Short mmCIF file of C-alpha atoms and ligand atoms in Angstrom, two decimals:
data_model
loop_
_atom_site.label_atom_id
_atom_site.label_comp_id
_atom_site.label_asym_id
_atom_site.label_seq_id
_atom_site.Cartn_x
_atom_site.Cartn_y
_atom_site.Cartn_z
CA MET A 9 186.87 -27.38 -54.65
CA SER A 10 188.30 -23.94 -53.77
CA GLN A 11 186.12 -22.58 -56.58
CA ALA A 12 183.09 -23.06 -54.30
CA GLU A 13 184.74 -21.22 -51.39
CA TRP A 14 183.00 -18.10 -50.19
CA PRO A 15 185.14 -14.93 -49.96
CA LEU A 16 186.59 -13.78 -46.65
CA PHE A 17 185.23 -10.66 -44.94
CA GLU A 18 186.61 -8.57 -42.13
CA VAL A 19 184.07 -7.50 -39.61
CA PHE A 20 184.04 -4.18 -37.75
CA ILE A 21 181.56 -3.44 -34.96
CA ARG A 22 180.49 -0.21 -33.29
CA SER A 23 179.67 -1.24 -29.79
CA LYS A 24 177.64 1.88 -29.09
CA ASN A 25 176.99 5.30 -30.58
CA GLY A 26 179.87 7.60 -29.93
CA LEU A 27 182.56 4.98 -30.41
CA ASN A 28 184.50 3.93 -33.47
CA HIS A 29 183.86 0.74 -35.35
CA LYS A 30 186.48 -1.76 -34.25
CA HIS A 31 187.82 -4.87 -35.97
CA VAL A 32 186.46 -7.95 -34.28
CA GLY A 33 187.38 -10.78 -36.62
CA SER A 34 186.55 -12.28 -39.95
CA LEU A 35 184.14 -14.74 -41.54
CA ARG A 36 183.20 -16.17 -44.93
CA ALA A 37 179.99 -15.29 -46.75
CA ALA A 38 178.67 -15.44 -50.33
CA ASP A 39 178.20 -11.66 -50.51
CA GLU A 40 178.14 -8.48 -48.40
CA GLU A 41 174.57 -8.92 -47.31
CA MET A 42 175.14 -12.42 -45.96
CA ALA A 43 178.37 -11.19 -44.37
CA ILE A 44 176.31 -8.71 -42.37
CA GLN A 45 173.85 -11.43 -41.39
CA ASN A 46 176.60 -13.82 -40.37
CA ALA A 47 178.44 -11.09 -38.48
CA ARG A 48 175.26 -10.40 -36.54
CA ASP A 49 175.01 -14.09 -35.57
CA VAL A 50 178.65 -14.58 -34.87
CA TYR A 51 179.84 -11.34 -33.29
CA THR A 52 176.82 -9.68 -31.70
CA ARG A 53 174.99 -12.55 -29.85
CA ARG A 54 175.27 -10.63 -26.58
CA SER A 55 174.44 -7.09 -27.59
CA GLU A 56 178.03 -6.29 -28.53
CA GLY A 57 177.07 -3.91 -31.24
CA VAL A 58 174.73 -1.32 -32.81
CA SER A 59 176.36 -1.14 -36.21
CA ILE A 60 178.32 -3.50 -38.45
CA TRP A 61 180.75 -2.88 -41.26
CA VAL A 62 182.01 -5.68 -43.48
CA VAL A 63 184.61 -5.51 -46.12
CA GLN A 64 186.15 -8.19 -48.29
CA SER A 65 189.57 -8.96 -46.86
CA SER A 66 191.18 -8.93 -50.29
CA LEU A 67 190.28 -5.25 -50.65
CA ILE A 68 192.42 -4.23 -47.66
CA THR A 69 195.88 -2.85 -48.21
CA ALA A 70 198.12 -3.30 -45.20
CA SER A 71 201.52 -1.87 -44.35
CA ASP A 72 204.34 -4.44 -44.33
CA PRO A 73 205.67 -5.18 -40.84
CA GLN A 74 209.17 -5.17 -42.40
CA ASP A 75 208.67 -1.42 -43.14
CA ALA A 76 207.59 -0.68 -39.60
CA ASP A 77 210.87 1.00 -38.68
CA ALA A 78 210.90 3.25 -41.75
CA LEU A 79 207.30 4.19 -41.28
CA PHE A 80 207.04 4.73 -37.58
CA GLU A 81 210.47 5.42 -36.22
CA PRO A 82 210.59 9.07 -37.41
CA ALA A 83 207.78 9.83 -34.95
CA ASP A 84 209.81 8.48 -32.02
CA SER A 85 212.46 11.23 -32.36
CA LYS A 86 210.01 14.11 -32.49
CA ILE A 87 209.28 14.38 -28.84
CA TYR A 88 208.50 18.10 -29.24
CA ARG A 89 205.15 16.98 -30.64
CA HIS A 90 204.11 16.10 -27.03
CA PRO A 91 203.08 18.72 -24.52
CA THR A 92 205.33 17.12 -21.88
CA PHE A 93 208.36 18.40 -23.97
CA TYR A 94 207.81 21.97 -22.76
CA ASP A 95 208.67 23.57 -19.49
CA VAL A 96 205.85 25.53 -17.92
CA PRO A 97 206.80 27.92 -15.09
CA ASP A 98 205.38 27.23 -11.67
CA GLY A 99 202.23 29.15 -10.98
CA ILE A 100 200.89 28.86 -14.55
CA SER A 101 197.65 27.04 -14.78
CA HIS A 102 195.10 26.20 -17.48
CA MET A 103 197.82 25.24 -19.92
CA MET B 24 215.18 -0.83 -47.02
CA SER B 25 215.11 -3.96 -44.96
CA GLN B 26 218.50 -5.62 -45.09
CA GLU B 27 218.55 -9.35 -45.57
CA LEU B 28 218.83 -11.07 -42.23
CA SER B 29 219.97 -14.57 -41.63
CA ILE B 30 217.40 -17.16 -40.35
CA GLU B 31 219.35 -17.37 -37.10
CA GLU B 32 219.13 -13.59 -36.66
CA LEU B 33 215.39 -13.59 -37.51
CA GLU B 34 214.80 -16.42 -35.05
CA LYS B 35 216.75 -14.65 -32.35
CA ARG B 36 214.67 -11.45 -32.85
CA PHE B 37 211.50 -13.47 -32.87
CA GLN B 38 212.34 -15.10 -29.55
CA GLU B 39 213.23 -11.71 -28.11
CA LYS B 40 209.87 -10.40 -29.02
CA ILE B 41 208.16 -13.44 -27.44
CA ASP B 42 210.25 -13.03 -24.26
CA ALA B 43 209.34 -9.37 -24.10
CA GLU B 44 205.58 -10.37 -24.36
CA ILE B 45 205.19 -8.63 -27.70
CA LYS B 46 202.38 -10.36 -29.66
CA ILE B 47 203.06 -11.89 -33.05
CA GLU B 48 200.63 -10.70 -35.72
CA PRO B 49 199.76 -12.41 -39.02
CA ASN B 50 202.26 -10.70 -41.33
CA ASP B 51 205.14 -10.72 -38.94
CA TRP B 52 208.06 -13.03 -39.59
CA MET B 53 207.76 -16.30 -37.67
CA PRO B 54 209.64 -19.63 -37.76
CA ASP B 55 207.99 -22.26 -39.97
CA ASP B 56 207.54 -24.55 -36.97
CA TYR B 57 205.77 -21.86 -34.96
CA ARG B 58 203.32 -21.42 -37.81
CA LYS B 59 202.85 -25.17 -38.21
CA THR B 60 202.38 -25.74 -34.45
CA LEU B 61 199.79 -23.00 -34.27
CA ILE B 62 197.90 -24.19 -37.38
CA ARG B 63 197.77 -27.69 -35.88
CA GLN B 64 196.66 -26.50 -32.49
CA ILE B 65 194.16 -23.91 -33.61
CA SER B 66 192.54 -26.14 -36.18
CA GLN B 67 192.33 -29.00 -33.67
CA HIS B 68 190.73 -26.60 -31.32
CA ALA B 69 188.29 -25.43 -33.99
CA HIS B 70 187.38 -29.01 -34.83
CA SER B 71 186.73 -29.71 -31.16
CA GLU B 72 184.25 -26.84 -30.95
CA ILE B 73 182.39 -28.01 -34.02
CA VAL B 74 182.39 -31.76 -33.27
CA GLY B 75 181.53 -30.81 -29.68
CA MET B 76 178.10 -29.58 -30.87
CA LEU B 77 177.08 -33.10 -31.77
CA PRO B 78 176.83 -34.83 -28.37
CA GLU B 79 174.77 -31.89 -27.06
CA GLY B 80 172.75 -31.47 -30.26
CA ASN B 81 171.50 -35.00 -29.50
CA TRP B 82 169.39 -33.64 -26.61
CA ILE B 83 168.06 -30.34 -27.94
CA THR B 84 164.76 -31.83 -29.08
CA ARG B 85 164.37 -33.71 -25.82
CA ALA B 86 165.21 -30.97 -23.36
CA PRO B 87 162.84 -31.27 -20.34
CA SER B 88 161.53 -27.69 -20.51
CA LEU B 89 161.42 -24.70 -22.86
CA ARG B 90 163.91 -22.87 -20.64
CA ARG B 91 166.38 -25.71 -20.79
CA LYS B 92 165.90 -25.99 -24.51
CA ALA B 93 166.49 -22.33 -25.14
CA VAL B 94 169.65 -22.46 -23.00
CA LEU B 95 171.02 -25.53 -24.66
CA LEU B 96 170.35 -24.08 -28.12
CA ALA B 97 172.22 -20.84 -27.13
CA LYS B 98 175.04 -22.85 -25.80
CA VAL B 99 175.40 -25.03 -28.89
CA GLN B 100 175.19 -21.96 -31.08
CA ASP B 101 178.03 -20.41 -29.09
CA GLU B 102 180.20 -23.49 -29.83
CA ALA B 103 179.59 -22.93 -33.56
CA GLY B 104 180.79 -19.40 -33.09
CA HIS B 105 183.88 -20.61 -31.20
CA GLY B 106 184.66 -22.94 -34.10
CA LEU B 107 184.32 -20.04 -36.48
CA TYR B 108 186.60 -17.64 -34.55
CA LEU B 109 189.19 -20.39 -34.53
CA TYR B 110 188.99 -21.36 -38.18
CA SER B 111 189.40 -17.62 -38.93
CA ALA B 112 192.46 -17.45 -36.66
CA ALA B 113 193.95 -20.48 -38.49
CA GLU B 114 193.32 -18.72 -41.81
CA THR B 115 195.41 -15.72 -40.73
CA LEU B 116 198.34 -18.17 -40.68
CA GLY B 117 197.70 -19.21 -44.25
CA ALA B 118 195.71 -22.36 -43.57
CA ASP B 119 193.07 -23.01 -46.20
CA ARG B 120 189.65 -23.29 -44.63
CA GLU B 121 188.31 -26.07 -46.84
CA GLU B 122 191.53 -28.06 -46.57
CA THR B 123 191.44 -27.72 -42.81
CA ILE B 124 187.93 -29.10 -42.67
CA ASP B 125 188.68 -31.86 -45.16
CA ASP B 126 191.56 -32.92 -42.90
CA LEU B 127 189.02 -33.50 -40.12
CA HIS B 128 186.78 -35.47 -42.38
CA SER B 129 189.54 -37.69 -43.66
CA GLY B 130 190.72 -38.46 -40.13
CA LYS B 131 194.01 -36.74 -40.63
CA ALA B 132 193.25 -33.94 -38.08
CA LYS B 133 192.48 -34.66 -34.45
CA TYR B 134 189.90 -33.15 -32.11
CA SER B 135 189.30 -33.44 -28.42
CA SER B 136 188.86 -37.13 -27.48
CA ILE B 137 185.99 -36.23 -25.08
CA PHE B 138 183.45 -35.80 -27.89
CA ASN B 139 183.73 -39.42 -28.85
CA TYR B 140 181.69 -40.47 -25.84
CA PRO B 141 177.88 -40.87 -26.13
CA THR B 142 175.32 -38.68 -24.33
CA LEU B 143 173.10 -41.33 -22.81
CA SER B 144 170.86 -39.27 -20.46
CA TRP B 145 169.71 -35.70 -19.90
CA ALA B 146 172.11 -35.51 -16.97
CA ASP B 147 174.96 -35.62 -19.54
CA MET B 148 173.93 -32.16 -20.66
CA GLY B 149 174.62 -30.98 -17.11
CA THR B 150 177.84 -32.91 -16.69
CA ILE B 151 179.19 -31.76 -20.04
CA GLY B 152 178.63 -28.13 -19.18
CA TRP B 153 180.08 -28.52 -15.71
CA LEU B 154 183.11 -30.73 -16.46
CA VAL B 155 183.84 -30.53 -20.16
CA ASP B 156 183.25 -26.79 -20.46
CA GLY B 157 184.94 -26.46 -17.09
CA ALA B 158 188.05 -28.27 -18.36
CA ALA B 159 187.89 -26.30 -21.56
CA ILE B 160 187.91 -23.03 -19.64
CA MET B 161 190.90 -24.18 -17.61
CA ASN B 162 192.73 -24.81 -20.89
CA GLN B 163 191.53 -21.68 -22.56
CA VAL B 164 192.14 -19.03 -19.97
CA PRO B 165 195.91 -19.20 -20.28
CA LEU B 166 195.51 -19.16 -24.07
CA CYS B 167 194.13 -15.62 -23.80
CA ARG B 168 197.79 -14.66 -23.26
CA CYS B 169 199.10 -16.76 -26.13
CA SER B 170 201.87 -15.13 -28.07
CA TYR B 171 199.92 -15.21 -31.35
CA GLY B 172 197.62 -12.21 -31.45
CA PRO B 173 194.61 -13.57 -33.39
CA TYR B 174 194.47 -16.76 -31.30
CA ALA B 175 194.71 -14.83 -28.08
CA ARG B 176 191.95 -12.50 -29.18
CA ALA B 177 189.72 -15.34 -30.22
CA MET B 178 190.27 -16.90 -26.83
CA VAL B 179 189.24 -13.78 -24.98
CA ARG B 180 185.91 -13.88 -26.77
CA VAL B 181 185.53 -17.61 -26.17
CA CYS B 182 186.34 -17.32 -22.48
CA LYS B 183 183.75 -14.63 -22.01
CA GLU B 184 181.11 -16.97 -23.38
CA GLU B 185 182.25 -20.13 -21.70
CA SER B 186 181.37 -19.23 -18.15
CA PHE B 187 177.70 -19.33 -18.93
CA HIS B 188 178.19 -22.78 -20.41
CA GLN B 189 179.68 -24.15 -17.25
CA ARG B 190 177.03 -22.50 -15.00
CA GLN B 191 174.07 -23.78 -16.97
CA GLY B 192 175.57 -27.32 -16.80
CA PHE B 193 176.21 -27.12 -13.09
CA GLU B 194 172.68 -25.88 -12.56
CA ILE B 195 171.32 -28.99 -14.35
CA VAL B 196 173.48 -31.33 -12.31
CA THR B 197 172.62 -29.55 -9.09
CA LYS B 198 168.88 -29.72 -9.76
CA LEU B 199 169.10 -33.46 -10.45
CA ALA B 200 171.32 -34.11 -7.48
CA GLN B 201 168.76 -32.48 -5.27
CA GLY B 202 165.81 -34.22 -6.97
CA THR B 203 164.25 -37.62 -6.57
CA PRO B 204 166.49 -40.62 -5.84
CA GLU B 205 166.20 -41.61 -9.53
CA GLN B 206 167.30 -38.16 -10.61
CA LYS B 207 170.24 -38.17 -8.23
CA GLU B 208 171.19 -41.57 -9.48
CA MET B 209 171.05 -40.25 -13.02
CA ALA B 210 173.41 -37.38 -12.10
CA GLN B 211 175.85 -39.75 -10.32
CA ASP B 212 175.87 -42.18 -13.25
CA SER B 213 176.63 -39.30 -15.59
CA LEU B 214 179.49 -38.07 -13.39
CA ASN B 215 180.82 -41.65 -13.23
CA ARG B 216 180.99 -41.82 -17.04
CA TRP B 217 182.40 -38.30 -17.69
CA TRP B 218 184.93 -37.86 -14.93
CA TRP B 219 187.88 -39.75 -16.36
CA PRO B 220 187.36 -38.67 -19.96
CA SER B 221 187.29 -35.06 -18.65
CA LEU B 222 190.63 -35.52 -16.95
CA MET B 223 192.00 -36.89 -20.24
CA MET B 224 190.99 -33.67 -21.95
CA PHE B 225 194.20 -32.04 -20.63
CA GLY B 226 196.20 -34.32 -22.87
CA PRO B 227 199.01 -36.77 -22.18
CA SER B 228 201.09 -36.53 -19.01
CA ASP B 229 203.94 -34.02 -19.28
CA ALA B 230 206.50 -36.78 -19.56
CA ASP B 231 204.81 -38.04 -22.73
CA SER B 232 203.84 -34.74 -24.24
CA GLN B 233 206.00 -34.11 -27.34
CA HIS B 234 205.06 -30.51 -27.96
CA THR B 235 204.92 -29.00 -24.46
CA ALA B 236 208.49 -27.75 -24.04
CA GLN B 237 208.72 -25.89 -27.40
CA SER B 238 205.16 -24.53 -27.05
CA MET B 239 206.05 -23.13 -23.63
CA LYS B 240 209.13 -21.49 -24.97
CA TRP B 241 207.08 -19.85 -27.72
CA LYS B 242 204.41 -18.92 -25.19
CA ILE B 243 201.71 -20.70 -27.15
CA LYS B 244 201.19 -22.65 -23.98
CA ARG B 245 201.59 -21.22 -20.51
CA ASN B 246 200.97 -24.29 -18.33
CA THR B 247 201.79 -27.91 -18.67
CA ASN B 248 199.03 -30.55 -19.12
CA ASP B 249 199.56 -32.03 -15.63
CA ASP B 250 199.48 -28.59 -14.04
CA LEU B 251 196.10 -27.74 -15.54
CA ARG B 252 194.71 -31.19 -14.81
CA GLN B 253 195.65 -30.80 -11.15
CA GLN B 254 194.04 -27.39 -10.99
CA PHE B 255 190.89 -28.82 -12.47
CA VAL B 256 190.71 -31.62 -9.88
CA ASP B 257 191.32 -29.26 -7.03
CA ILE B 258 188.55 -26.93 -8.15
CA THR B 259 186.02 -29.59 -9.11
CA VAL B 260 186.18 -31.99 -6.17
CA PRO B 261 184.66 -29.57 -3.57
CA GLN B 262 181.91 -28.67 -6.08
CA ALA B 263 180.92 -32.37 -6.38
CA GLU B 264 180.95 -32.66 -2.61
CA LEU B 265 178.80 -29.61 -2.17
CA ILE B 266 175.99 -31.08 -4.26
CA GLY B 267 176.34 -34.53 -2.72
CA LEU B 268 177.89 -36.42 -5.62
CA THR B 269 180.84 -38.77 -5.41
CA ILE B 270 183.90 -38.53 -7.71
CA PRO B 271 184.44 -42.03 -9.07
CA ASP B 272 188.01 -42.41 -7.94
CA PRO B 273 188.88 -44.55 -4.85
CA ASP B 274 192.37 -43.08 -4.78
CA LEU B 275 191.20 -39.47 -4.50
CA LYS B 276 192.40 -37.86 -1.35
CA TRP B 277 193.51 -34.51 -0.04
CA ASN B 278 197.23 -34.17 0.31
CA GLU B 279 197.86 -31.78 3.23
CA GLU B 280 201.49 -31.32 2.33
CA ARG B 281 200.86 -30.39 -1.36
CA GLN B 282 197.62 -28.61 -0.49
CA SER B 283 196.16 -30.46 -3.47
CA TYR B 284 194.25 -33.64 -4.19
CA ASP B 285 196.10 -36.85 -5.05
CA PHE B 286 194.14 -38.76 -7.64
CA GLY B 287 194.17 -42.20 -9.28
CA GLU B 288 196.01 -43.31 -12.42
CA ILE B 289 194.41 -42.27 -15.68
CA ASN B 290 193.70 -45.09 -18.15
CA TRP B 291 196.05 -43.88 -20.93
CA ASP B 292 195.37 -46.93 -22.91
CA GLU B 293 191.72 -45.85 -23.25
CA PHE B 294 192.84 -42.35 -24.14
CA ASN B 295 195.13 -43.62 -26.88
CA GLN B 296 192.43 -45.90 -28.24
CA VAL B 297 189.95 -43.03 -28.50
CA ILE B 298 192.53 -40.71 -30.07
CA ARG B 299 193.28 -43.42 -32.63
CA GLY B 300 189.66 -43.52 -33.65
CA ASN B 301 188.44 -46.44 -31.61
CA GLY B 302 186.25 -44.57 -29.10
CA PRO B 303 182.53 -45.32 -28.79
CA CYS B 304 181.42 -42.58 -31.26
CA ASN B 305 184.41 -41.65 -33.42
CA LYS B 306 182.93 -43.03 -36.59
CA LYS B 307 179.53 -41.47 -36.07
CA ARG B 308 180.96 -38.05 -35.28
CA ILE B 309 183.06 -37.88 -38.46
CA GLU B 310 180.20 -39.36 -40.49
CA ASP B 311 177.83 -36.64 -39.19
CA ARG B 312 180.35 -33.87 -40.05
CA ARG B 313 180.92 -35.31 -43.55
CA ASN B 314 177.16 -35.53 -44.21
CA ALA B 315 176.68 -31.93 -42.95
CA LYS B 316 179.23 -30.72 -45.47
CA GLU B 317 178.06 -32.90 -48.30
CA ASN B 318 174.32 -32.16 -47.76
CA GLY B 319 174.88 -28.43 -47.44
CA LYS B 320 176.97 -28.20 -50.59
CA TRP B 321 174.07 -27.22 -52.88
CA VAL B 322 173.11 -24.41 -50.48
CA ARG B 323 176.61 -22.99 -50.48
CA GLU B 324 176.82 -23.23 -54.27
CA ALA B 325 173.36 -21.67 -54.73
CA ALA B 326 174.26 -18.78 -52.44
CA LEU B 327 177.40 -18.10 -54.46
CA ALA B 328 175.48 -18.29 -57.78
CA HIS B 329 172.86 -15.93 -56.39
CA ALA B 330 175.56 -13.47 -55.29
CA GLU B 331 177.22 -13.65 -58.67
CA LYS B 332 173.95 -12.98 -60.45
CA ARG B 333 173.17 -9.95 -58.32
CA LYS B 334 176.61 -8.53 -58.92
CA MET B 335 176.02 -8.79 -62.71
CA LYS B 336 172.68 -7.08 -62.43
CA LYS B 337 174.20 -4.26 -60.47
CA ALA B 338 176.99 -3.88 -62.97
CA VAL B 339 174.51 -3.36 -65.87
FE1 FE2 C 15 183.51 -23.58 -26.78
FE1 FE2 C 16 181.48 -24.22 -24.26
#
């Protein structure tokens, strides 16, 4: 039965030129072309997009939530990467 | 890297996240029961969207004008989309799509009892949009803040689309209510048949609802069934009055103290009968869904074979 199942695709939509493609959801389709067609019907019925990307879900590599601390915590301690870390004397502008 | 944590510790951290309104995403750790509860609820919800297309599909070819037909088609197409968003959300929890659908077809999985009532007149297209989609909105708006990310996001999309559903329905009912005496009678008859089943859509009374307490703790649910039902009554009664229709409930009356309507006892026996499969259209609905899957099988297989063939050609 599962042999006849269509693969799962993730769908990304650019809502208008100038903006990034954004993940909107997923769907099943026999191939990429059908995935684009289905994505058009499912995710852009009200002019939500001007461009669609589809990619088979199985091709995506994701970070493990369990590793979130190791991956992202180092950034938390490096506050000097933000402009607010620095003192700017009164009277200085355009900085 | 990640030290082994006990189940108790994991559950404690999980609940802390929920309490802090941090969404749970597909690969995050979650208690088995949270996963099970969500799979059950989301797939039931998906089934309701899909089965819900059938009573309305019944009138697409008989819509009274091209405008009404185009609108009804668009509405029913939206419901198919809602079903799809929801099946996808269930899949993020590890539910197998085909199995989920087979559970509906075998009678193992439930769907909203409302769709087991027949659509006898054109006015029913209006009443369904007004009351059934209205009740669905009431249920779905709080679900936009559900603790499970993919379900919440699906609900945001769904809710955006639902308001047109309710408005087009109310427009139909209003037109009929303001039409000839026969048309008004048709609208009233339809309201008489759909009012009580619509109230049942909110599910059993809080006292009898097995899942409510845990679901509220996990922020899958934000309001109790009775709460939402009361809100629905309070909002809908003035709408009926405004278009000159009568809610078929002799016990309905404004309660000054509560600033809410008191309403009559729901026939829970009928509700339970319909849930158990003995409603007027249960068998027909499941049969239609089964046939749709069975009759479409060759198309799905052909599409897959075609895709396979093209891939081979490209590879050469
Ligand atoms: Fe819907
Ligand atoms: Fe709807």
